[in-house]
Short mmCIF file of C-alpha atoms in Angstrom, two decimals:
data_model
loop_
_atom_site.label_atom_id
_atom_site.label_comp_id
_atom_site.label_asym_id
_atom_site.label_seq_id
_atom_site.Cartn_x
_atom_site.Cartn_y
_atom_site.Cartn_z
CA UNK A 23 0.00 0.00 0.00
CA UNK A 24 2.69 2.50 0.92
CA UNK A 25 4.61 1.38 -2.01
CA UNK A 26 1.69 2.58 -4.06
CA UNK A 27 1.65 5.88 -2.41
CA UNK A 28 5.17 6.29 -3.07
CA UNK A 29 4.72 5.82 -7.11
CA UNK A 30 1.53 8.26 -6.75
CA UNK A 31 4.15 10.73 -4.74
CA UNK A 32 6.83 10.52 -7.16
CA UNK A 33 5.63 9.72 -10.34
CA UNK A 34 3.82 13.03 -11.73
CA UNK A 35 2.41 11.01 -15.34
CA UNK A 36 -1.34 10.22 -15.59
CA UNK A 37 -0.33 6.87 -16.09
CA UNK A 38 1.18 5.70 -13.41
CA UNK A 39 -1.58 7.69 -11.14
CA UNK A 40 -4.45 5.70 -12.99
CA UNK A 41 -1.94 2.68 -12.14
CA UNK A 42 -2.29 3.52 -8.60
CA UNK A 43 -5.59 4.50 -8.80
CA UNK A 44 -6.35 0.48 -10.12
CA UNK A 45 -4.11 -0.85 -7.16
CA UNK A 46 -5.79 1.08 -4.61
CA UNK A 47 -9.56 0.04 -5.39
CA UNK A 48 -8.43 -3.32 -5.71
CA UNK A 49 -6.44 -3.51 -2.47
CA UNK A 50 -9.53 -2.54 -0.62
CA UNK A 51 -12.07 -5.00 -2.65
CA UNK A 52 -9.30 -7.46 -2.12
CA UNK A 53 -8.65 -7.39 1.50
CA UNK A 54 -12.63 -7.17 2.30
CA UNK A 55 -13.34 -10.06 0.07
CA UNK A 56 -10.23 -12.21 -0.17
CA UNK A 57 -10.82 -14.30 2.60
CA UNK A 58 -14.36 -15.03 2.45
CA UNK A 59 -14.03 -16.23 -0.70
CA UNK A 60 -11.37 -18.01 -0.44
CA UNK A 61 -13.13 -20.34 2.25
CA UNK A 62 -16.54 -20.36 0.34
CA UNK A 63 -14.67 -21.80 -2.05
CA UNK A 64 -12.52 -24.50 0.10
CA UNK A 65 -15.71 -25.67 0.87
CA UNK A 66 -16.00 -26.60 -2.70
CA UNK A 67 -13.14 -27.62 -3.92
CA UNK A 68 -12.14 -29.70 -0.80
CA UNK A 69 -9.06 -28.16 -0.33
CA UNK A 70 -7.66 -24.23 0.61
CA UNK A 71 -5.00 -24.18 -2.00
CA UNK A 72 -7.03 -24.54 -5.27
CA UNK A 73 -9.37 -22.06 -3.88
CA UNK A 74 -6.64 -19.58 -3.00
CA UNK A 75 -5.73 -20.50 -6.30
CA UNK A 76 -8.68 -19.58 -8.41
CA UNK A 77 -9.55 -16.67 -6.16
CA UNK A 78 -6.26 -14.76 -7.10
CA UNK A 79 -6.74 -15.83 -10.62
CA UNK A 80 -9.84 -13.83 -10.67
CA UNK A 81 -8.63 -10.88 -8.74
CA UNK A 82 -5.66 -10.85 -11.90
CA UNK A 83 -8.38 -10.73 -14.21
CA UNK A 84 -9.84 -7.95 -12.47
CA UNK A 85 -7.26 -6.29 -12.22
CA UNK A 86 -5.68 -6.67 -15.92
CA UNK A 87 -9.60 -5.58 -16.92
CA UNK A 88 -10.41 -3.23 -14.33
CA UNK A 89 -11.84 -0.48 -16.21
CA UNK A 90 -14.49 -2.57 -17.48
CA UNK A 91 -14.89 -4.62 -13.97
CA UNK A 92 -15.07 -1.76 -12.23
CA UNK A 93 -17.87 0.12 -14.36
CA UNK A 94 -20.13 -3.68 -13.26
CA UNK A 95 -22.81 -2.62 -11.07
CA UNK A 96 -21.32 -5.96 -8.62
CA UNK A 97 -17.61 -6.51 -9.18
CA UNK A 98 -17.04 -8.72 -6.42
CA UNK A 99 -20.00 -10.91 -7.90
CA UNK A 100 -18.31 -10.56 -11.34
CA UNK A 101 -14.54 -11.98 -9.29
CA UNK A 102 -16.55 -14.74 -7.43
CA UNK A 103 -17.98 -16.31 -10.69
CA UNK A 104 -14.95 -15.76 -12.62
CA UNK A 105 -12.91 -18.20 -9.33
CA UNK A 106 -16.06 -19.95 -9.21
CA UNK A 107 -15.74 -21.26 -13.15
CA UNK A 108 -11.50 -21.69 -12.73
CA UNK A 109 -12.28 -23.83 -9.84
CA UNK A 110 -14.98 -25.80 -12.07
CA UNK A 111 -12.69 -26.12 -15.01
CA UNK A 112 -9.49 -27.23 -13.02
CA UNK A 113 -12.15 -29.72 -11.00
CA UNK A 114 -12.55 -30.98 -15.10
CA UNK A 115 -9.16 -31.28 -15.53
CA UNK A 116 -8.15 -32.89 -12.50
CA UNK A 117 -11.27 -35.48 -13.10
CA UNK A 118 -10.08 -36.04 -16.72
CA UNK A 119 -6.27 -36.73 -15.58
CA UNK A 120 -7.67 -38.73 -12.28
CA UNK A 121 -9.38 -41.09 -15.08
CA UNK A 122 -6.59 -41.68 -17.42
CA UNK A 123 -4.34 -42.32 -14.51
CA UNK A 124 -6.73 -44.95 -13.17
CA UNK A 125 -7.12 -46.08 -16.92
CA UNK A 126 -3.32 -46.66 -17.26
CA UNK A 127 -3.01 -48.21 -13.37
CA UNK A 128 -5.99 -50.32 -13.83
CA UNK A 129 -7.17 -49.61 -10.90
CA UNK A 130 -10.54 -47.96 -9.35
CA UNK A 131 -9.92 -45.04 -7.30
CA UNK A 132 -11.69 -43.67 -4.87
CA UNK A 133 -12.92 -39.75 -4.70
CA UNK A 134 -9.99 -37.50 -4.95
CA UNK A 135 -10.87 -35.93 -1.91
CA UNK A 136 -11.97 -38.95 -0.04
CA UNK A 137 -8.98 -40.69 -1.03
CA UNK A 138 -6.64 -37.88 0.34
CA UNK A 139 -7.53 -38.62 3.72
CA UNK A 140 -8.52 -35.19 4.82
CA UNK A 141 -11.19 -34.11 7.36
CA UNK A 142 -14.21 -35.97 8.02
CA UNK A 143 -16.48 -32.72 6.96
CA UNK A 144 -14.46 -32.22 3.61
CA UNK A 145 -14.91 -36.06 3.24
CA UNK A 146 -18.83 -35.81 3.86
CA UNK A 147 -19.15 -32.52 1.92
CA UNK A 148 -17.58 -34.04 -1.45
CA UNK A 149 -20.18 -37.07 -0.93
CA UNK A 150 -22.85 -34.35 -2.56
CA UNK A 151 -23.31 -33.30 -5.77
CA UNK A 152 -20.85 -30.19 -6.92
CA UNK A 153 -23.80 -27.69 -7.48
CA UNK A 154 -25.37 -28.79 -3.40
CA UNK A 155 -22.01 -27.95 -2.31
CA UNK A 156 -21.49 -24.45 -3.94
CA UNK A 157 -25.22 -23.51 -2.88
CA UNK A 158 -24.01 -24.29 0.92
CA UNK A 159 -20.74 -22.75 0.79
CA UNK A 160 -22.08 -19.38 -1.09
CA UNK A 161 -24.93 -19.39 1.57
CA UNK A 162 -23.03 -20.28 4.52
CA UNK A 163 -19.38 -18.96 4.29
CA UNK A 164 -19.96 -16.71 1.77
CA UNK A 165 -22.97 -15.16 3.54
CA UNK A 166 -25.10 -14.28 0.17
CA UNK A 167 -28.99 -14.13 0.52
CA UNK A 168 -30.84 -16.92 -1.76
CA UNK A 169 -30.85 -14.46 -4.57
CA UNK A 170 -27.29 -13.57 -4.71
CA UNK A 171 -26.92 -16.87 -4.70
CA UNK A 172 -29.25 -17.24 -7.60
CA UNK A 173 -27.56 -15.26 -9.59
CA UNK A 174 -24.27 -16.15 -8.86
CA UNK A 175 -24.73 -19.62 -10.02
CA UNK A 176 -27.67 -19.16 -12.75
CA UNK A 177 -30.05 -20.62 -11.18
CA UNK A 178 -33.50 -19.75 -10.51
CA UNK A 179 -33.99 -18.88 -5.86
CA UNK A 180 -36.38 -21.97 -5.95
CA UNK A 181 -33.50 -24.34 -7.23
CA UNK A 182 -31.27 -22.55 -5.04
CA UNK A 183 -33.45 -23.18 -2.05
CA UNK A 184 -34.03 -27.10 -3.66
CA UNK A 185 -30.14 -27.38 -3.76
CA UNK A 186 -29.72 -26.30 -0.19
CA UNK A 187 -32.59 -27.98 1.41
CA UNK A 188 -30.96 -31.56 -0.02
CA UNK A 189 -27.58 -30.22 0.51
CA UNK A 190 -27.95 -30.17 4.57
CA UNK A 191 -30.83 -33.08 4.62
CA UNK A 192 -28.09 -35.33 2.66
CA UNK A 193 -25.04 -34.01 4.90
CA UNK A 194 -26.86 -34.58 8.08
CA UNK A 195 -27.96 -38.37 7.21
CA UNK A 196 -24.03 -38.74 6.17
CA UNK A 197 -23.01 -36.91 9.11
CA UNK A 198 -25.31 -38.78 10.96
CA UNK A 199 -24.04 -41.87 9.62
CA UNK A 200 -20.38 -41.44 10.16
CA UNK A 201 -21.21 -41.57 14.09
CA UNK A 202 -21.53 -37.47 14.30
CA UNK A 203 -24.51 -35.14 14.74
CA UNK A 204 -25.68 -32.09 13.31
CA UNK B 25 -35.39 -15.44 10.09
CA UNK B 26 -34.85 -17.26 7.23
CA UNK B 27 -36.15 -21.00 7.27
CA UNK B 28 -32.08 -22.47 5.74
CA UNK B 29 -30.53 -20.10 8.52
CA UNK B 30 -28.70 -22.90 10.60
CA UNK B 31 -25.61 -21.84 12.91
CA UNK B 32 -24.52 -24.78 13.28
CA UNK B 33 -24.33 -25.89 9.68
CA UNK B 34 -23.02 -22.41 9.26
CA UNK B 35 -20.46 -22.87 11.68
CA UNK B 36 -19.35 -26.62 10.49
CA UNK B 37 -19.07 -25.00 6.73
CA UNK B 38 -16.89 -22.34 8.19
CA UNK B 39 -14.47 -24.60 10.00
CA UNK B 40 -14.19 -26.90 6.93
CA UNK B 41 -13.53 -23.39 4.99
CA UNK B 42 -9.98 -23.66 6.82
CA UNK B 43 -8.56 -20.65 8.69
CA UNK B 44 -8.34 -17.34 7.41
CA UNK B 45 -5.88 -17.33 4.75
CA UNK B 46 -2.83 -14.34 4.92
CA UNK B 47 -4.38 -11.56 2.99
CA UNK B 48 -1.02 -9.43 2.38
CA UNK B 49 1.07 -12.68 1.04
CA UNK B 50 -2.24 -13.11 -1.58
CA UNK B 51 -2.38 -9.80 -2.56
CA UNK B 52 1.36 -9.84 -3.04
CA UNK B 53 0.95 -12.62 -5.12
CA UNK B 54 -1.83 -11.23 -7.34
CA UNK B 55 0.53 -8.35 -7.93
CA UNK B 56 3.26 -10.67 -9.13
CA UNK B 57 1.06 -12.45 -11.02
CA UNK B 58 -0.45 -8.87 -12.67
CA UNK B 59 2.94 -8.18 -13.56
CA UNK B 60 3.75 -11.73 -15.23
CA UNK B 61 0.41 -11.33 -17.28
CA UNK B 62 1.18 -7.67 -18.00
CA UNK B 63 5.02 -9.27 -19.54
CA UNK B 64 3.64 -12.04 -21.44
CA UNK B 65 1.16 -9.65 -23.20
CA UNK B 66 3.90 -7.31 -23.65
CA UNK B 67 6.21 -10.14 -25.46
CA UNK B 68 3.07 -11.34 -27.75
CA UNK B 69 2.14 -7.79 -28.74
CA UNK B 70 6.10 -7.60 -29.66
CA UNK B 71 6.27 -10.41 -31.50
CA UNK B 72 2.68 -9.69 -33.51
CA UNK B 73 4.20 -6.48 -34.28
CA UNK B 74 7.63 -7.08 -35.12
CA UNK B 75 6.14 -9.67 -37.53
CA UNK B 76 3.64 -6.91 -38.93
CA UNK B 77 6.59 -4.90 -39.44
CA UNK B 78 8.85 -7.50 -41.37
CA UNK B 79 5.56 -8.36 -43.57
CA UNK B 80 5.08 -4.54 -44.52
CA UNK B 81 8.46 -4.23 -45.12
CA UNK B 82 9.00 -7.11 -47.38
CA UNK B 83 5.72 -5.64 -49.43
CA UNK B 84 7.24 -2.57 -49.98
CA UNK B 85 10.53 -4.03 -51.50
CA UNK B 86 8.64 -6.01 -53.46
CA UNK B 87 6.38 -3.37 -54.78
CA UNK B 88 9.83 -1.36 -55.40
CA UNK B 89 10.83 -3.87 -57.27
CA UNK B 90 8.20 -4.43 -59.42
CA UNK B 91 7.40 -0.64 -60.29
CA UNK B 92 8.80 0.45 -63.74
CA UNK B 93 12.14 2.21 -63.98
CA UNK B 94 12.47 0.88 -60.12
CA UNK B 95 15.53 -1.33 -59.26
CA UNK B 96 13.93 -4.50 -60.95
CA UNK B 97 14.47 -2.75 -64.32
CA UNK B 98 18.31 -1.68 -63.82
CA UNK B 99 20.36 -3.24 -66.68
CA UNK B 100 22.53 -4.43 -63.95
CA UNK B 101 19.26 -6.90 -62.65
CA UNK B 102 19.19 -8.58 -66.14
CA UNK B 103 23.24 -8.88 -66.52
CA UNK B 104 22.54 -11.82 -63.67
CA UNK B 105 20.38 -13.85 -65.89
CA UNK B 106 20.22 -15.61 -69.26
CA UNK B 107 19.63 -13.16 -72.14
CA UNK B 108 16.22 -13.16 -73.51
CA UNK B 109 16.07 -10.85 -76.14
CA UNK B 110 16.52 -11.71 -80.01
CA UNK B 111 20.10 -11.39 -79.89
CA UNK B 112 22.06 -14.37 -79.12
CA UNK B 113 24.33 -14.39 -76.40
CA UNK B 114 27.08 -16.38 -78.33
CA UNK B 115 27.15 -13.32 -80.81
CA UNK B 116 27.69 -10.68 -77.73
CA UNK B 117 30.67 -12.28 -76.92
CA UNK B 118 32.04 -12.82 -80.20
CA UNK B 119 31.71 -8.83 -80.79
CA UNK B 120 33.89 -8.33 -78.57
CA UNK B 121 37.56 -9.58 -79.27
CA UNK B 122 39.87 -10.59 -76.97
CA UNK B 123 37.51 -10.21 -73.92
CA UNK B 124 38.15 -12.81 -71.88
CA UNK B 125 35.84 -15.74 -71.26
CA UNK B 126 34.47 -14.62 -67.50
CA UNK B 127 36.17 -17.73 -65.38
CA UNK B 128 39.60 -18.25 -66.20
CA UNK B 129 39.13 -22.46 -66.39
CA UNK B 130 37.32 -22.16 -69.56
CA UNK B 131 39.33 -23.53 -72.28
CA UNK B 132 40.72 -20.82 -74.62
CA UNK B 133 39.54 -22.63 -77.49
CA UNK B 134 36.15 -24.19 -76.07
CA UNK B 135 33.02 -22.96 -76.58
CA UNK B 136 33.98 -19.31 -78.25
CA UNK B 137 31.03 -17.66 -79.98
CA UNK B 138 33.62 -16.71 -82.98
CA UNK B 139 34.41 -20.60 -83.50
CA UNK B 140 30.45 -21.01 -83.34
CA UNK B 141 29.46 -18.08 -85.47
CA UNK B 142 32.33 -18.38 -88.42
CA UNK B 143 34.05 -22.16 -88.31
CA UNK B 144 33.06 -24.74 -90.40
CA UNK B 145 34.57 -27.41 -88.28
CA UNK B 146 32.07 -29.53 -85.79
CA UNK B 147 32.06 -27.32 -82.14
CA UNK B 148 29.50 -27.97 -79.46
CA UNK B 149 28.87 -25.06 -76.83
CA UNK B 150 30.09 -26.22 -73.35
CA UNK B 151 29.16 -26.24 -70.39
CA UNK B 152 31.04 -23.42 -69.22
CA UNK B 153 30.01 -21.43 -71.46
CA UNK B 154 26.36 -21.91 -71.11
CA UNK B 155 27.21 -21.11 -67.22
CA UNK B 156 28.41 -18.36 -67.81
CA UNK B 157 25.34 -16.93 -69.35
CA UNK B 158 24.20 -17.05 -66.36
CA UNK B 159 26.84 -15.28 -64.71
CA UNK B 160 29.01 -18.02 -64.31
CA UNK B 161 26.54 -18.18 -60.49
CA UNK B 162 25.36 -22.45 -60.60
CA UNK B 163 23.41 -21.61 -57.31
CA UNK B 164 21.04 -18.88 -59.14
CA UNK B 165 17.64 -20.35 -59.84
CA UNK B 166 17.04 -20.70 -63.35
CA UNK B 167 14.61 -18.42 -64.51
CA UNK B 168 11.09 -19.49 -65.56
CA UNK B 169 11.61 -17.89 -68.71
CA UNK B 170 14.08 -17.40 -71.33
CA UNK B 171 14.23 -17.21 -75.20
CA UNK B 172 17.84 -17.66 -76.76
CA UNK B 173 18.90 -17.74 -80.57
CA UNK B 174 22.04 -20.22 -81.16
CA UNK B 175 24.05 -20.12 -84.72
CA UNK B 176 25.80 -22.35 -86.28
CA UNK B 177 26.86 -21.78 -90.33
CA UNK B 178 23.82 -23.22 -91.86
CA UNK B 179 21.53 -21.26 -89.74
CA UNK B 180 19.92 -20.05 -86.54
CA UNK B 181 17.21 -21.54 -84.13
CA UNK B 182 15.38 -19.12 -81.68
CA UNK B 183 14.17 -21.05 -78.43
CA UNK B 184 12.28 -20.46 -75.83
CA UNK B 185 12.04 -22.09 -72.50
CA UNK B 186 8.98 -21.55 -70.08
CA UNK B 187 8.19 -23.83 -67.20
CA UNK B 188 9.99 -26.26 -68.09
CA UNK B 189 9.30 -26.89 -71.24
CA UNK B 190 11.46 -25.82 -75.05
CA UNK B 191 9.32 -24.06 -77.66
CA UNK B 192 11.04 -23.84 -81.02
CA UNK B 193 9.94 -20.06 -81.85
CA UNK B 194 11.62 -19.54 -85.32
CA UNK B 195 14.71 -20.66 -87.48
CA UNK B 196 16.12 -18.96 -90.22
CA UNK B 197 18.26 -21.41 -92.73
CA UNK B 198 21.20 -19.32 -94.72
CA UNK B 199 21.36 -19.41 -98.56
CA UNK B 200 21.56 -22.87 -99.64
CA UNK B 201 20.80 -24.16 -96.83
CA UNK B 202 17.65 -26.32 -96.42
CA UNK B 203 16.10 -26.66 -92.80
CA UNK B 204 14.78 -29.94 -91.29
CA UNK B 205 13.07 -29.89 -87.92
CA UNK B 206 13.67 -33.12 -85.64
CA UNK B 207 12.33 -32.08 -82.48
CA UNK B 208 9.95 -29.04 -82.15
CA UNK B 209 9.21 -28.61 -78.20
CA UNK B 210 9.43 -30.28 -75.08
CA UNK B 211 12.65 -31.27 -73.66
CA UNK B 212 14.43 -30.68 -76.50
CA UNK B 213 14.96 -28.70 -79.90
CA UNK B 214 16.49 -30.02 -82.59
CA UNK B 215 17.03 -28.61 -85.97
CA UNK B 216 19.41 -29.76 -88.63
CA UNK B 217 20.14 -27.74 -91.92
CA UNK B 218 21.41 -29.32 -94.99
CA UNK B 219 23.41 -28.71 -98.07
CA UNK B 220 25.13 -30.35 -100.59
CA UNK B 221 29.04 -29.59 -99.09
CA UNK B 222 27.51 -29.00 -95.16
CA UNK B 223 25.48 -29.81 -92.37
CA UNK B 224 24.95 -28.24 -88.92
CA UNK B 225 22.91 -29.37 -86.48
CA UNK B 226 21.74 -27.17 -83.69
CA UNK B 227 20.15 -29.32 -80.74
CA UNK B 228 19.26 -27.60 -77.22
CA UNK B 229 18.59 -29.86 -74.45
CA UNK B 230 16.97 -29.37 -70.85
CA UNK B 231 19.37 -30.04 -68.02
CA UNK B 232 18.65 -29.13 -64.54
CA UNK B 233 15.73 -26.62 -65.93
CA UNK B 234 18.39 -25.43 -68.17
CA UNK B 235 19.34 -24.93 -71.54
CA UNK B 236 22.07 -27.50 -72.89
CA UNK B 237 22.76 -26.55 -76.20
CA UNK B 238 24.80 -28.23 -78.98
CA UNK B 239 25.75 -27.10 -82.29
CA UNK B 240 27.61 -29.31 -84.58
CA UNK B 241 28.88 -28.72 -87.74
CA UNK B 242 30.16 -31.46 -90.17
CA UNK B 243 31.46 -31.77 -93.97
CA UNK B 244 29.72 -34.01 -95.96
#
């Protein structure tokens, strides 16, 4: 931040002060936003650093398109769908390669996520389907109402409230299940 | 009150979330990450325009070159390639005694357009010679096309060669001479003139998309 300040202070060209100008509005959206999305994300993708990943991916494209980002009437809504459709594609890729490896091994693998031994939650949360999950975590970490929600994913607030009302039914059976309660 | 709020789902999403990552060490590596996207673009925009640049130029030459009175029409341009006007370029070099031949392992008696134009006795044009039609340079493409006249005493033959292929385009047989065409086109030319005390035959062969001429002249 102070470095950015420092450019403003001694640079005196327009361009370097609409550079600053970029870093600034995006250093506040980013620190106010980074973190909840980040974990919204996790949620999803089972794992902190492929959300981290994709987050920061769509903060770059932000900030290598900011003047048309920053003219959106939601730009932080703009940034969550843009991580939100990395993290789908890489999720693609990952499946893809996962398949091919157990195509070459011969063997049947289980989940990725179940298989890397990680937290019982991540392990019951990758049991549902992809779109129950990113209802939840957009609803519950990210703390959007059912329409922002809606329109995040595409989806209509009755499928939204569908997707969330099988999302905890189907995690509490399976929490339920594995001994716990909820 | 909204009938999904649940704390303690809330609270179980949260804590699968993770902890709260380190903002400053992500925004640092946006930043780095700005500046390697910002670089990249940089080197493709280069490269798009240093090709743009290389394209325009090599249009311009070209259009140079192929304006009238530009540098494609400086006598020097033609000296580099086979003649391919009427005149033949056997008598060019005959006209002019005691040049010498261009590269000095030509024969001194091989090949001279003076043996070719006056002599009675049998000559063939050799190889040398013909190479150094073309500037005496094997490694310049041969053109796509050329018309040259070869002499021997009985007569002239006037051939052209275009893609790769001989057209006879005239002969002229001297007094007393009687003209008898053997081969007309193709991949070679071949015409033979007669009289009672002499006969030449002028025969031009393709060779390497080349002209390989031959005149011979015999007493019968």
């Amino acid at each position: 931040m102070n470095r950015n300040v420092r450019a403003h202070d001694d640079g005196a060209d327009s361009v370097q002060v609409a550079e600053v100008a970029v870093t600034e509005s995006l250093d506040t959206l980013f620190r106010a936003n980074y973190s909840r999305l980040v974990r919204a994300l996790a949620v999803v993708a089972g794992n902190q650093e492929s959300a981290a990943d994709a987050v920061q991916e769509a903060f770059v494209k932000a900030h290598l398109h900011w003047w048309r980002v920053k003219s959106l009437e939601d730009p932080v809504g703009w940034i969550r769908r843009v991580a939100i459709n990395r993290l789908r594609d890489e999720h693609r890729r990952f499946g893809r390669k996962q398949a091919a490896i157990a195509r070459l091994d011969g063997l049947r693998r289980e989940h990725n996520v179940q298989s890397a031994g990680e937290t019982d939650t991540t392990a019951l949360l990758a049991a549902l389907p992809r779109q129950q999950r990113l209802a939840m975590a957009l609803f519950y970490v990210d703390d959007l109402s059912l329409d922002e929600v809606a329109a995040t994913l595409g989806i209509s607030a009755g499928a939204v409230k569908f997707h969330l009302h099988q999302g905890r039914e189907r995690l509490r059976g399976l929490h339920e299940a594995s001994g716990g309660s909820l | 009150m909204n009938e999904f709020d649940d704390p303690e789902l809330a609270s179980l999403l949260r804590r699968a979330g993770g902890t709260h990552p380190d903002v400053n060490v992500a925004y640092q590596r946006v930043l780095n990450r700005v500046h390697h996207a910002r670089r990249r673009r940089l080197v493709v925009l280069g490269t798009a325009a240093s090709g743009l640049l290389l394209a325009t130029g090599a249009l311009a030459l070209n259009r140079i070159a192929a304006t009238p009175g530009g540098p494609g029409d400086r006598p020097t341009f033609d000296a580099s390639l086979p003649i391919e006007t009427s005149a033949a370029p056997i008598a060019v070099t005959s006209s002019l005694p005691g040049e010498d031949p261009p590269t000095s392992d030509d024969p001194p008696t091989g090949g001279t357009a003076a043996t070719i134009g006056t002599g009675h006795s049998s000559t063939t044009v050799s190889d040398t010679e013909h190479d150094d039609e073309n500037g005496g340079d094997t490694s310049t493409p041969p053109p796509s096309s050329a018309t040259e006249v070869f002499e021997g005493t009985g007569g002239s033959v006037t051939v052209r060669l275009h893609d790769g292929e001989f057209s006879l385009v005239s002969y002229v047989a001297r007094a007393g001479y009687e003209a008898t065409v053997n081969h007309s086109g193709g991949d070679r030319v071949e015409v033979r003139f007669n009289s009672p005390g002499h006969r030449t035959n002028i025969r031009v062969d393709l060779e390497d998309d080349g002209m390989e001429p031959s005149v011979e002249e015999d007493d019968t």
